[in-house]
Coordinates of C-alpha atoms in Angstrom, one line a residue:
Chain A
X1 CA 0.0 -0.2 -0.1
X2 CA 2.6 2.3 1.0
X3 CA 4.7 1.6 -1.9
X4 CA 1.9 2.1 -4.2
X5 CA 1.0 5.4 -2.8
X6 CA 4.7 6.6 -3.2
X7 CA 4.8 5.7 -6.7
X8 CA 1.4 7.4 -7.5
X9 CA 2.5 10.3 -5.8
X10 CA 5.9 10.4 -7.7
X11 CA 4.1 9.7 -11.2
X12 CA 2.1 12.6 -10.4
X13 CA 5.2 14.7 -9.8
X14 CA 6.5 13.5 -13.0
X15 CA 3.4 14.6 -14.8
X16 CA 3.4 17.5 -13.2
X17 CA 7.3 18.4 -14.5
X18 CA 6.6 17.2 -17.9
X19 CA 3.3 19.2 -18.1
X20 CA 5.9 22.5 -17.2
X21 CA 7.8 21.6 -20.1
X22 CA 5.4 21.6 -22.3
X23 CA 3.6 24.7 -21.4
X24 CA 7.1 26.4 -21.6
X25 CA 7.4 25.3 -24.9
X26 CA 4.0 26.5 -25.9
X27 CA 4.6 30.0 -24.4
X28 CA 7.6 30.1 -26.2
X29 CA 6.2 29.2 -29.3
X30 CA 3.4 31.8 -28.6
X31 CA 0.5 29.6 -28.8
X32 CA -2.8 31.0 -27.2
X33 CA -3.9 29.5 -24.1
X34 CA -5.6 26.3 -25.1
X35 CA -2.5 25.5 -27.6
X36 CA -0.4 25.9 -24.1
X37 CA -2.8 23.7 -22.5
X38 CA -2.6 21.0 -25.3
X39 CA 1.2 21.0 -25.3
X40 CA 1.4 20.6 -21.7
X41 CA -1.4 17.8 -21.7
X42 CA 0.6 15.9 -24.6
X43 CA 3.9 16.1 -22.7
X44 CA 2.5 14.9 -19.8
X45 CA 0.2 11.9 -20.6
X46 CA 1.7 10.8 -24.4
X47 CA 4.3 8.8 -23.2
X48 CA 2.1 6.8 -21.3
X49 CA -0.6 6.4 -23.8
X50 CA 1.8 5.1 -26.4
X51 CA 2.9 2.2 -23.5
X52 CA -0.8 1.5 -22.8
X53 CA -1.5 1.0 -26.5
X54 CA 1.3 -1.1 -27.3
X55 CA 0.7 -3.5 -24.3
X56 CA -2.9 -3.7 -24.9
X57 CA -4.2 -1.6 -21.7
X58 CA -6.8 0.0 -23.1
X59 CA -8.2 2.5 -22.6
X60 CA -4.9 3.8 -21.4
X61 CA -4.6 5.1 -17.7
X62 CA -4.5 8.6 -18.5
X63 CA -7.7 8.3 -20.6
X64 CA -9.6 6.4 -18.2
X65 CA -8.6 8.3 -15.2
X66 CA -9.0 12.3 -15.0
X67 CA -6.1 12.8 -12.6
X68 CA -3.1 13.1 -14.7
X69 CA -4.9 15.4 -17.4
X70 CA -6.0 17.5 -14.6
X71 CA -2.5 18.0 -12.9
X72 CA -1.3 18.6 -16.5
X73 CA -3.9 21.4 -17.0
X74 CA -3.5 22.9 -13.5
X75 CA 0.4 23.2 -14.3
X76 CA -0.2 24.4 -17.8
X77 CA -2.6 27.2 -16.5
X78 CA 0.0 28.3 -14.0
X79 CA 3.0 28.5 -16.5
X80 CA 0.6 30.4 -18.8
X81 CA -0.3 32.9 -16.1
X82 CA 3.1 33.0 -14.5
X83 CA 5.5 32.4 -17.4
X84 CA 8.5 34.0 -15.7
X85 CA 8.1 31.2 -12.7
X86 CA 9.8 28.4 -14.5
X87 CA 12.7 30.6 -15.5
X88 CA 13.1 31.7 -11.9
X89 CA 12.8 28.1 -10.6
X90 CA 14.8 26.4 -13.3
X91 CA 16.5 24.0 -10.9
X92 CA 13.3 22.6 -9.3
X93 CA 11.9 22.1 -12.7
X94 CA 14.8 20.3 -14.1
X95 CA 15.2 18.3 -10.9
X96 CA 11.3 17.4 -11.1
X97 CA 11.9 16.4 -14.9
X98 CA 14.7 14.3 -13.9
X99 CA 13.0 12.2 -11.2
X100 CA 9.7 12.3 -13.4
X101 CA 12.1 10.6 -16.1
X102 CA 13.0 7.9 -14.1
X103 CA 9.7 7.5 -12.7
X104 CA 8.0 7.1 -15.5
X105 CA 10.6 4.8 -17.0
X106 CA 10.5 2.3 -13.9
X107 CA 6.5 2.4 -13.5
X108 CA 6.3 1.9 -17.4
X109 CA 8.5 -1.1 -17.2
X110 CA 6.5 -2.3 -14.4
X111 CA 3.3 -2.1 -16.0
X112 CA 4.6 -3.8 -19.3
X113 CA 5.7 -6.8 -17.2
X114 CA 2.1 -6.9 -15.6
X115 CA 0.7 -7.3 -19.0
X116 CA 3.1 -10.1 -19.9
X117 CA 5.6 -8.3 -21.7
X118 CA 9.4 -10.1 -21.5
X119 CA 11.8 -8.1 -19.5
X120 CA 13.8 -6.6 -22.3
X121 CA 10.6 -5.1 -24.1
X122 CA 9.3 -3.9 -20.8
X123 CA 12.6 -2.0 -20.4
X124 CA 11.9 -0.4 -23.8
X125 CA 8.3 0.2 -22.8
X126 CA 9.6 2.0 -19.9
X127 CA 11.9 3.9 -22.0
X128 CA 8.9 4.9 -24.3
X129 CA 6.8 5.8 -21.5
X130 CA 9.7 8.5 -20.1
X131 CA 10.3 10.0 -23.5
X132 CA 7.1 9.6 -25.3
X133 CA 5.8 12.6 -24.4
X134 CA 8.9 14.8 -25.2
X135 CA 9.1 13.2 -28.6
X136 CA 5.4 14.2 -29.4
X137 CA 5.6 17.6 -27.9
X138 CA 8.7 18.3 -30.1
X139 CA 6.9 16.6 -33.1
X140 CA 3.9 18.9 -32.6
X141 CA 6.2 22.2 -32.7
X142 CA 8.0 20.9 -35.9
X143 CA 11.3 20.4 -34.7
X144 CA 13.6 17.3 -34.1
X145 CA 12.8 15.8 -30.5
X146 CA 15.5 17.2 -28.2
X147 CA 15.6 13.9 -26.6
X148 CA 17.3 12.5 -29.7
X149 CA 19.6 15.4 -30.1
X150 CA 20.5 16.1 -26.5
X151 CA 22.6 14.8 -23.8
X152 CA 22.3 11.2 -22.6
X153 CA 18.4 11.3 -21.8
X154 CA 16.5 8.5 -23.7
X155 CA 19.5 6.2 -22.7
X156 CA 19.2 7.4 -19.0
X157 CA 15.2 6.1 -19.2
X158 CA 16.3 2.8 -20.6
X159 CA 18.9 2.3 -18.0
X160 CA 16.2 3.4 -15.4
X161 CA 13.9 0.7 -16.9
X162 CA 16.7 -2.2 -16.6
X163 CA 16.9 -3.0 -12.9
X164 CA 13.1 -3.4 -12.9
X165 CA 13.2 -5.7 -15.7
X166 CA 16.1 -7.2 -14.3
X167 CA 14.5 -7.6 -10.9
X168 CA 11.4 -9.2 -12.4
X169 CA 13.6 -12.1 -14.2
X170 CA 15.5 -12.7 -11.4
X171 CA 12.2 -12.8 -8.8
X172 CA 13.5 -9.8 -6.9
X173 CA 11.0 -7.5 -4.7
X174 CA 9.7 -4.6 -6.4
X175 CA 10.5 -1.8 -4.0
X176 CA 14.7 -1.7 -4.0
X177 CA 14.4 -2.1 -7.9
X178 CA 12.3 0.6 -8.3
X179 CA 14.8 3.0 -6.3
X180 CA 17.6 1.7 -8.0
X181 CA 16.2 2.3 -11.3
X182 CA 15.1 6.0 -10.5
X183 CA 18.3 6.4 -8.9
X184 CA 20.4 5.1 -11.9
X185 CA 18.5 7.6 -14.2
X186 CA 18.4 10.4 -12.3
X187 CA 22.8 9.7 -11.7
X188 CA 22.9 9.2 -15.5
X189 CA 21.1 12.6 -16.0
X190 CA 22.8 14.6 -13.6
X191 CA 26.4 13.3 -15.0
X192 CA 25.0 14.4 -18.3
X193 CA 23.8 17.8 -17.1
X194 CA 26.9 18.7 -14.6
X195 CA 29.8 16.4 -16.0
X196 CA 29.0 16.7 -20.0
X197 CA 29.0 12.9 -20.1
X198 CA 28.0 12.4 -23.8
X199 CA 27.8 9.4 -26.1
X200 CA 29.9 9.3 -29.5
X201 CA 28.7 10.6 -32.5
X202 CA 29.9 9.3 -36.2
X203 CA 32.3 11.2 -38.1
Chain B
X1 CA -33.1 5.5 -37.2
X2 CA -33.5 8.9 -38.4
X3 CA -31.0 10.2 -36.0
X4 CA -28.6 8.0 -37.0
X5 CA -29.2 8.5 -40.4
X6 CA -28.7 12.1 -40.1
X7 CA -25.6 11.8 -38.0
X8 CA -24.1 9.3 -40.3
X9 CA -24.7 11.8 -43.4
X10 CA -23.2 14.4 -41.4
X11 CA -20.0 12.5 -40.6
X12 CA -19.7 11.7 -44.4
X13 CA -20.0 15.6 -44.9
X14 CA -17.2 16.4 -42.2
X15 CA -15.2 13.7 -44.0
X16 CA -15.4 15.0 -47.3
X17 CA -14.6 18.5 -46.0
X18 CA -11.5 17.3 -44.1
X19 CA -10.2 15.6 -47.2
X20 CA -10.7 18.5 -48.9
X21 CA -8.6 20.5 -46.5
X22 CA -5.8 17.7 -46.7
X23 CA -5.7 17.6 -50.7
X24 CA -5.3 21.3 -50.9
X25 CA -2.3 21.4 -48.7
X26 CA -1.0 18.4 -50.6
X27 CA -1.3 20.2 -53.8
X28 CA 0.2 23.4 -52.5
X29 CA 3.3 21.4 -51.4
X30 CA 3.4 20.0 -55.1
X31 CA 3.2 16.4 -53.9
X32 CA 2.2 14.1 -56.6
X33 CA -1.3 12.2 -56.8
X34 CA -0.6 9.5 -54.4
X35 CA 0.7 12.0 -52.0
X36 CA -2.5 13.9 -52.3
X37 CA -4.9 11.2 -51.7
X38 CA -2.6 10.0 -48.8
X39 CA -2.7 13.4 -47.3
X40 CA -6.6 14.1 -48.2
X41 CA -7.4 10.2 -46.6
X42 CA -5.2 11.1 -43.1
X43 CA -7.0 14.5 -42.8
X44 CA -10.3 12.7 -43.0
X45 CA -10.0 9.8 -40.9
X46 CA -6.7 10.1 -38.5
X47 CA -9.0 11.8 -35.6
X48 CA -11.4 8.9 -35.9
X49 CA -8.4 6.3 -35.7
X50 CA -6.9 7.5 -32.8
X51 CA -10.0 8.1 -31.0
X52 CA -11.1 4.4 -31.6
X53 CA -7.5 3.1 -30.5
X54 CA -7.9 4.7 -27.3
X55 CA -11.3 3.6 -26.5
X56 CA -10.6 0.4 -27.5
X57 CA -12.8 0.1 -30.6
X58 CA -10.6 -1.9 -32.7
X59 CA -10.3 -2.1 -35.6
X60 CA -11.2 1.9 -36.0
X61 CA -14.4 2.5 -37.9
X62 CA -12.4 4.1 -40.6
X63 CA -10.4 0.7 -40.8
X64 CA -13.5 -1.9 -40.7
X65 CA -15.4 0.3 -42.9
X66 CA -14.4 1.4 -46.1
X67 CA -16.7 4.1 -47.1
X68 CA -15.4 7.2 -45.2
X69 CA -11.7 6.2 -46.9
X70 CA -13.8 6.2 -50.3
X71 CA -15.1 9.5 -49.7
X72 CA -11.7 11.0 -48.8
X73 CA -10.3 9.4 -52.1
X74 CA -12.8 10.8 -54.3
X75 CA -12.6 14.1 -52.9
X76 CA -8.7 14.0 -52.9
X77 CA -9.1 13.0 -56.8
X78 CA -11.4 15.8 -57.4
X79 CA -9.0 18.3 -55.8
X80 CA -6.1 16.9 -57.6
X81 CA -7.7 17.5 -61.0
X82 CA -9.6 20.6 -60.3
X83 CA -7.3 22.6 -58.3
X84 CA -8.5 25.7 -58.7
X85 CA -12.0 24.4 -57.3
X86 CA -11.6 24.8 -53.6
X87 CA -10.1 28.5 -54.1
X88 CA -13.6 29.2 -56.0
X89 CA -15.6 27.4 -53.4
X90 CA -13.6 28.7 -50.3
X91 CA -16.9 29.4 -48.5
X92 CA -18.6 25.9 -48.8
X93 CA -15.1 24.3 -48.0
X94 CA -14.8 26.6 -44.6
X95 CA -18.6 25.9 -43.8
X96 CA -18.3 22.1 -44.4
X97 CA -15.1 22.1 -42.7
X98 CA -16.6 24.1 -39.6
X99 CA -19.8 21.8 -39.5
X100 CA -17.5 18.9 -39.9
X101 CA -15.4 19.8 -37.0
X102 CA -18.5 20.0 -34.7
X103 CA -19.9 16.5 -36.0
X104 CA -16.6 14.9 -35.4
X105 CA -16.3 16.6 -31.9
X106 CA -20.2 15.3 -31.0
X107 CA -20.0 11.7 -32.6
X108 CA -16.4 11.4 -31.1
X109 CA -17.9 12.0 -27.8
X110 CA -20.8 9.9 -28.2
X111 CA -19.0 7.0 -29.1
X112 CA -16.4 7.4 -26.5
X113 CA -19.4 7.3 -23.7
X114 CA -20.6 4.2 -25.3
X115 CA -17.3 2.6 -24.7
X116 CA -17.8 3.6 -21.3
X117 CA -15.5 6.8 -20.8
X118 CA -16.2 9.0 -18.1
X119 CA -17.8 12.2 -19.7
X120 CA -15.0 14.6 -19.2
X121 CA -12.6 12.2 -21.1
X122 CA -15.6 11.4 -23.5
X123 CA -15.4 15.4 -24.2
X124 CA -11.7 15.3 -24.9
X125 CA -11.9 12.5 -27.1
X126 CA -14.5 14.3 -29.2
X127 CA -11.7 17.1 -29.5
X128 CA -9.2 14.6 -30.5
X129 CA -11.8 13.4 -33.2
X130 CA -12.3 16.7 -34.6
X131 CA -8.7 17.9 -34.5
X132 CA -6.5 14.7 -35.2
X133 CA -6.6 14.5 -38.5
X134 CA -5.5 18.0 -39.1
X135 CA -3.0 17.5 -36.7
X136 CA -1.5 14.5 -38.2
X137 CA -1.8 16.3 -41.8
X138 CA 0.2 19.3 -40.4
X139 CA 2.9 17.2 -38.8
X140 CA 3.5 15.1 -41.8
X141 CA 4.1 18.4 -44.0
X142 CA 6.4 19.4 -41.3
X143 CA 4.8 22.4 -39.8
X144 CA 3.2 23.2 -36.3
X145 CA -0.2 22.0 -36.5
X146 CA -2.6 25.1 -37.2
X147 CA -5.0 24.0 -34.8
X148 CA -2.6 24.7 -31.9
X149 CA -1.7 28.0 -33.4
X150 CA -4.4 29.6 -35.0
X151 CA -7.9 31.0 -33.9
X152 CA -10.3 29.0 -31.7
X153 CA -10.4 25.7 -33.3
X154 CA -9.3 23.1 -30.8
X155 CA -11.4 24.9 -27.9
X156 CA -14.6 24.9 -30.5
X157 CA -14.3 21.1 -30.8
X158 CA -13.9 20.7 -27.0
X159 CA -16.9 23.1 -26.3
X160 CA -18.7 21.3 -29.0
X161 CA -18.3 18.0 -27.4
X162 CA -19.4 19.3 -23.9
X163 CA -22.9 19.3 -24.4
X164 CA -23.0 15.5 -25.4
X165 CA -20.9 14.7 -22.1
X166 CA -22.9 16.5 -20.1
X167 CA -26.3 15.5 -21.5
X168 CA -25.2 11.8 -21.0
X169 CA -24.4 12.2 -17.4
X170 CA -27.5 14.5 -16.8
X171 CA -29.5 11.6 -18.6
X172 CA -31.2 13.9 -21.3
X173 CA -31.9 12.5 -24.9
X174 CA -28.9 12.5 -27.3
X175 CA -30.7 14.4 -30.5
X176 CA -31.1 18.2 -28.8
X177 CA -27.5 17.6 -27.4
X178 CA -26.3 16.6 -30.6
X179 CA -27.6 19.8 -32.0
X180 CA -26.5 22.0 -29.4
X181 CA -22.9 20.6 -29.6
X182 CA -22.6 21.2 -33.3
X183 CA -24.3 24.4 -33.0
X184 CA -21.9 25.8 -30.2
X185 CA -18.9 24.7 -32.4
X186 CA -20.1 26.2 -35.3
X187 CA -21.4 29.4 -33.2
X188 CA -17.4 29.6 -31.8
X189 CA -15.7 29.2 -35.1
X190 CA -17.9 31.6 -36.7
X191 CA -16.9 34.2 -34.2
X192 CA -13.4 33.5 -34.6
X193 CA -13.7 33.9 -38.0
X194 CA -15.9 37.0 -38.5
X195 CA -15.3 38.7 -35.4
X196 CA -11.8 37.8 -34.6
X197 CA -12.4 36.0 -31.2
X198 CA -9.2 34.9 -29.9
X199 CA -7.6 33.3 -26.9
X200 CA -5.1 35.2 -24.6
X201 CA -1.4 34.5 -25.1
X202 CA 1.3 34.9 -22.9
X203 CA 3.5 37.7 -22.9
Chain C
X1 CA 6.4 -24.5 -43.1
X2 CA 9.2 -23.7 -46.0
X3 CA 7.1 -20.5 -47.1
X4 CA 6.5 -19.2 -43.7
X5 CA 10.3 -19.7 -42.9
X6 CA 10.9 -17.9 -46.0
X7 CA 8.7 -15.0 -45.5
X8 CA 10.3 -14.6 -41.9
X9 CA 13.7 -14.5 -43.4
X10 CA 12.7 -11.8 -46.3
X11 CA 10.9 -10.1 -43.3
X12 CA 14.2 -9.7 -41.0
X13 CA 16.1 -8.8 -44.5
X14 CA 13.0 -5.9 -44.8
X15 CA 13.7 -5.1 -41.2
X16 CA 17.6 -4.7 -41.7
X17 CA 17.3 -2.9 -44.5
X18 CA 14.7 -0.1 -42.8
X19 CA 17.0 0.0 -39.9
X20 CA 19.9 0.9 -42.2
X21 CA 18.0 3.3 -43.9
X22 CA 17.3 5.2 -40.2
X23 CA 20.4 4.5 -39.3
X24 CA 22.0 6.6 -42.1
X25 CA 19.8 9.3 -41.7
X26 CA 20.5 9.6 -38.0
X27 CA 24.3 9.8 -38.7
X28 CA 23.7 12.6 -41.5
X29 CA 21.7 14.3 -38.4
X30 CA 24.7 14.4 -36.2
X31 CA 22.6 12.4 -33.7
X32 CA 24.6 10.4 -30.8
X33 CA 24.7 6.5 -30.9
X34 CA 21.5 6.3 -28.8
X35 CA 19.8 8.2 -31.3
X36 CA 21.1 6.7 -34.3
X37 CA 19.8 3.4 -32.7
X38 CA 16.2 4.8 -31.9
X39 CA 15.8 5.8 -35.5
X40 CA 17.1 2.5 -36.8
X41 CA 14.4 0.7 -34.6
X42 CA 11.7 3.4 -35.4
X43 CA 12.6 2.8 -39.1
X44 CA 12.2 -0.8 -38.9
X45 CA 9.4 -1.6 -36.8
X46 CA 6.8 1.7 -36.6
X47 CA 5.0 0.5 -39.7
X48 CA 4.3 -2.9 -38.3
X49 CA 3.5 -1.7 -34.7
X50 CA 0.8 0.6 -36.4
X51 CA -0.8 -1.7 -38.3
X52 CA -1.0 -4.2 -35.4
X53 CA -2.6 -1.5 -33.4
X54 CA -5.0 -0.9 -36.0
X55 CA -6.1 -4.5 -36.6
X56 CA -5.9 -5.3 -32.7
X57 CA -3.3 -7.7 -32.6
X58 CA -2.1 -6.5 -29.3
X59 CA 0.8 -6.5 -28.1
X60 CA 2.5 -5.8 -31.9
X61 CA 4.5 -8.4 -33.2
X62 CA 7.6 -5.9 -32.8
X63 CA 6.8 -5.4 -29.2
X64 CA 6.1 -9.3 -28.4
X65 CA 9.1 -10.7 -30.0
X66 CA 12.7 -9.4 -29.5
X67 CA 14.2 -10.6 -32.9
X68 CA 13.0 -7.7 -35.1
X69 CA 14.3 -4.9 -32.5
X70 CA 17.7 -7.0 -32.3
X71 CA 18.0 -7.0 -35.9
X72 CA 17.3 -3.4 -36.2
X73 CA 19.8 -2.7 -33.3
X74 CA 22.8 -4.5 -34.8
X75 CA 22.2 -3.0 -38.0
X76 CA 22.2 0.7 -36.4
X77 CA 25.5 0.0 -34.1
X78 CA 27.2 -1.2 -37.6
X79 CA 26.0 1.8 -39.6
X80 CA 27.4 3.7 -36.6
X81 CA 30.5 2.4 -36.8
X82 CA 31.2 2.1 -40.2
X83 CA 29.5 5.1 -41.6
X84 CA 30.8 4.7 -44.8
X85 CA 29.7 1.5 -45.5
X86 CA 26.1 1.9 -46.8
X87 CA 27.3 4.6 -49.1
X88 CA 29.5 1.9 -50.6
X89 CA 27.1 -0.4 -50.6
X90 CA 24.4 1.8 -52.2
X91 CA 23.1 -0.9 -54.5
X92 CA 22.4 -3.9 -52.1
X93 CA 21.1 -0.8 -49.5
X94 CA 18.7 0.1 -52.1
X95 CA 17.9 -3.2 -53.2
X96 CA 17.0 -4.5 -49.6
X97 CA 14.8 -1.4 -49.3
X98 CA 12.9 -2.2 -52.3
X99 CA 12.5 -5.7 -51.1
X100 CA 11.9 -4.8 -48.0
X101 CA 8.9 -2.4 -48.9
X102 CA 7.3 -5.7 -50.9
X103 CA 7.8 -7.8 -48.0
X104 CA 6.1 -5.7 -45.8
X105 CA 3.6 -4.8 -47.9
X106 CA 2.5 -8.3 -48.6
X107 CA 2.9 -10.0 -45.1
X108 CA 1.2 -6.5 -43.5
X109 CA -1.7 -7.3 -45.9
X110 CA -1.7 -11.1 -45.3
X111 CA -1.5 -10.4 -41.3
X112 CA -4.4 -7.9 -41.9
X113 CA -6.5 -10.5 -43.8
X114 CA -6.1 -13.2 -40.8
X115 CA -7.2 -10.6 -38.4
X116 CA -10.6 -10.2 -40.3
X117 CA -10.1 -7.2 -42.4
X118 CA -11.9 -6.9 -45.9
X119 CA -9.1 -7.3 -48.7
X120 CA -9.5 -3.4 -49.9
X121 CA -8.6 -2.3 -46.2
X122 CA -6.3 -5.1 -45.7
X123 CA -4.1 -3.6 -49.1
X124 CA -4.3 -0.3 -47.4
X125 CA -2.7 -1.7 -44.1
X126 CA 0.1 -3.5 -46.0
X127 CA 0.8 -0.1 -47.4
X128 CA 1.0 1.1 -43.9
X129 CA 3.0 -1.6 -42.9
X130 CA 5.4 -1.0 -45.7
X131 CA 5.7 2.8 -45.4
X132 CA 5.0 3.6 -41.7
X133 CA 8.7 3.4 -40.6
X134 CA 9.6 5.4 -43.0
X135 CA 7.3 8.2 -42.4
X136 CA 7.8 8.3 -38.9
X137 CA 11.7 8.4 -39.1
X138 CA 11.2 11.5 -41.4
X139 CA 8.5 13.1 -39.0
X140 CA 10.9 12.7 -36.0
X141 CA 13.8 14.4 -38.0
X142 CA 11.4 17.2 -38.9
X143 CA 11.2 17.0 -42.4
X144 CA 8.2 15.9 -44.9
X145 CA 7.9 12.1 -45.3
X146 CA 10.1 11.5 -48.8
X147 CA 7.6 8.4 -48.9
X148 CA 4.9 11.4 -49.6
X149 CA 7.5 13.4 -51.7
X150 CA 9.4 11.3 -53.7
X151 CA 8.7 8.7 -56.7
X152 CA 6.5 5.9 -56.7
X153 CA 6.8 4.4 -53.2
X154 CA 3.7 4.5 -51.4
X155 CA 1.9 3.3 -54.6
X156 CA 4.3 0.8 -54.9
X157 CA 3.8 -0.7 -51.4
X158 CA -0.2 -0.6 -52.1
X159 CA 0.3 -2.4 -55.5
X160 CA 2.3 -4.8 -53.8
X161 CA -0.1 -5.8 -51.2
X162 CA -3.2 -5.8 -53.9
X163 CA -2.6 -9.5 -55.2
X164 CA -2.7 -10.8 -51.6
X165 CA -5.9 -9.2 -51.2
X166 CA -7.2 -10.1 -54.3
X167 CA -5.8 -13.5 -54.1
X168 CA -7.6 -13.8 -50.7
X169 CA -10.9 -12.7 -52.1
X170 CA -10.4 -15.1 -54.9
X171 CA -9.4 -17.9 -52.4
X172 CA -6.2 -18.2 -54.3
X173 CA -3.3 -20.1 -52.7
X174 CA -0.6 -17.6 -50.8
X175 CA 2.5 -18.4 -52.3
X176 CA 2.2 -17.3 -55.4
X177 CA 0.4 -14.2 -54.6
X178 CA 2.8 -13.3 -52.2
X179 CA 5.7 -13.7 -55.2
X180 CA 3.6 -11.5 -57.5
X181 CA 2.8 -9.0 -55.0
X182 CA 6.6 -8.5 -54.1
X183 CA 7.5 -9.0 -57.7
X184 CA 5.1 -5.9 -58.7
X185 CA 6.0 -3.8 -55.8
X186 CA 9.7 -4.0 -56.8
X187 CA 9.1 -3.7 -60.3
X188 CA 7.4 -0.4 -59.7
X189 CA 10.3 1.0 -57.5
X190 CA 12.8 -0.1 -60.4
X191 CA 10.9 1.5 -63.0
X192 CA 10.6 4.7 -60.8
X193 CA 14.4 4.6 -60.1
X194 CA 15.8 3.8 -63.5
X195 CA 13.4 4.9 -65.9
X196 CA 12.0 7.7 -63.7
X197 CA 8.1 6.6 -63.7
X198 CA 6.2 9.3 -61.9
X199 CA 2.9 10.2 -61.0
X200 CA 1.9 13.5 -62.2
X201 CA 1.4 16.6 -60.0
X202 CA -1.4 19.4 -59.8
X203 CA -0.3 22.7 -61.7

């Protein structure tokens, strides 16, 4: 019970962070209020919807349950009304985004395992959950998704999903694997941001 | 029976209008005949397919039934052969597009309710049905979806879906709610086009 | 049995060719290693996933089975490590891509028929299977999908899917229809490449 409540709470935190990132981009593109809200919602829920469609969890959680969408709308309204706020709070926004990425990757992989996917594909589904919203947000604004271009991001999501997948395969309890996954994802993102860890590019 | 026939007829009208808008854009981008037809079909059926995937109506109506696709192909062929026609008939095209948006929003919400979604999420699904085709059309031509940028459009679709969702929740008959939804959507679009109604943007 | 093995082998060949095309584009856009692998996988499996979502084959084959993804990852790694290779081997890459398109179109249509779709819509699903990966690859890199702009490509996929759909309707055996479909698709592509066959554009 406690574990579930913790995960759900963190899940809403991740939703909040992704919604903020979408709304910020909408403001920068001078979208109107409704466009900003759409972008906030897409960023927050699209990854989960993609995962749910692919694992057969229909209707997707973000469609069956109004809470994620409500959090995204409130976050979008706040960013629209106080556009300077995310700039001033750059550290917490980035922090929540990083934690949100880890949470989405971990919970996405767990849900995929629950629906019978093999551990490797469950890890991939965790990655999709983590990056899907940002990818669609960027496609909607006609730019190459930053998660494909920028520092270690999609890889951090995949790495975060792996302890869960491995733990399931090895029959280990969920809670420590969840913590390890989120921790690994956050660690890789922090190294990418503050130490400049990069993957190679072809010449 | 009469009501269903009316809704289906209007649904095909909306399909026609969205197919025309897709084909016009394809001509402007100098796509070849097949590209124009693909864009016509995508504009006409993608919104409904997105909705059906998310509510679990698989295979989607536009995949199970050939009529919507046939209407879209005929409309695409006509626009390809007579590219000047939509320009000369700008008023009817815009009129059908507006009515089509309202119809798709209303019928999309109704179908979502039939599949057990809650009224608020059914209204969102109605909006997705109305704007999905235009969004994918614009993504395919690598531009920011106009429905996110331009005058009240996605909001009109959401507003049009709301009477149906409210009516279902309040146990009211379908026909007047359908009429109210389409009317509200058309009214908002007309006000946006002719009176310049806009939503605010952040500064 | 033999037929199935042949089709599966050709399917993996098509997966390989599409993964190469995605990885080449990723290198050109200077994506990092992970971005290149994501683009290779998307190009190789997205068409099949779209088809499976729409015909109700959930989880999609490329999610339930790890082999297609493994082939795509190996191909992506090879292209990333030896970026000059696809340039030097331009003919085999183009050849595999053409054969892959035909195979995907044919096997996509067959799977759609197995799931109860009508022959015309099964042909459309075959086309979606063939072009879906390339379309999403191009959308992710923010350019108009080449399959919409360039020489006969989507049309070749649709044409390749048609013998299978017609053969199913007429109750004919699968193998010759498969061969005819792949052959027709390859023939149309070769004519487009070497003879400059084009579809008309509107003026």
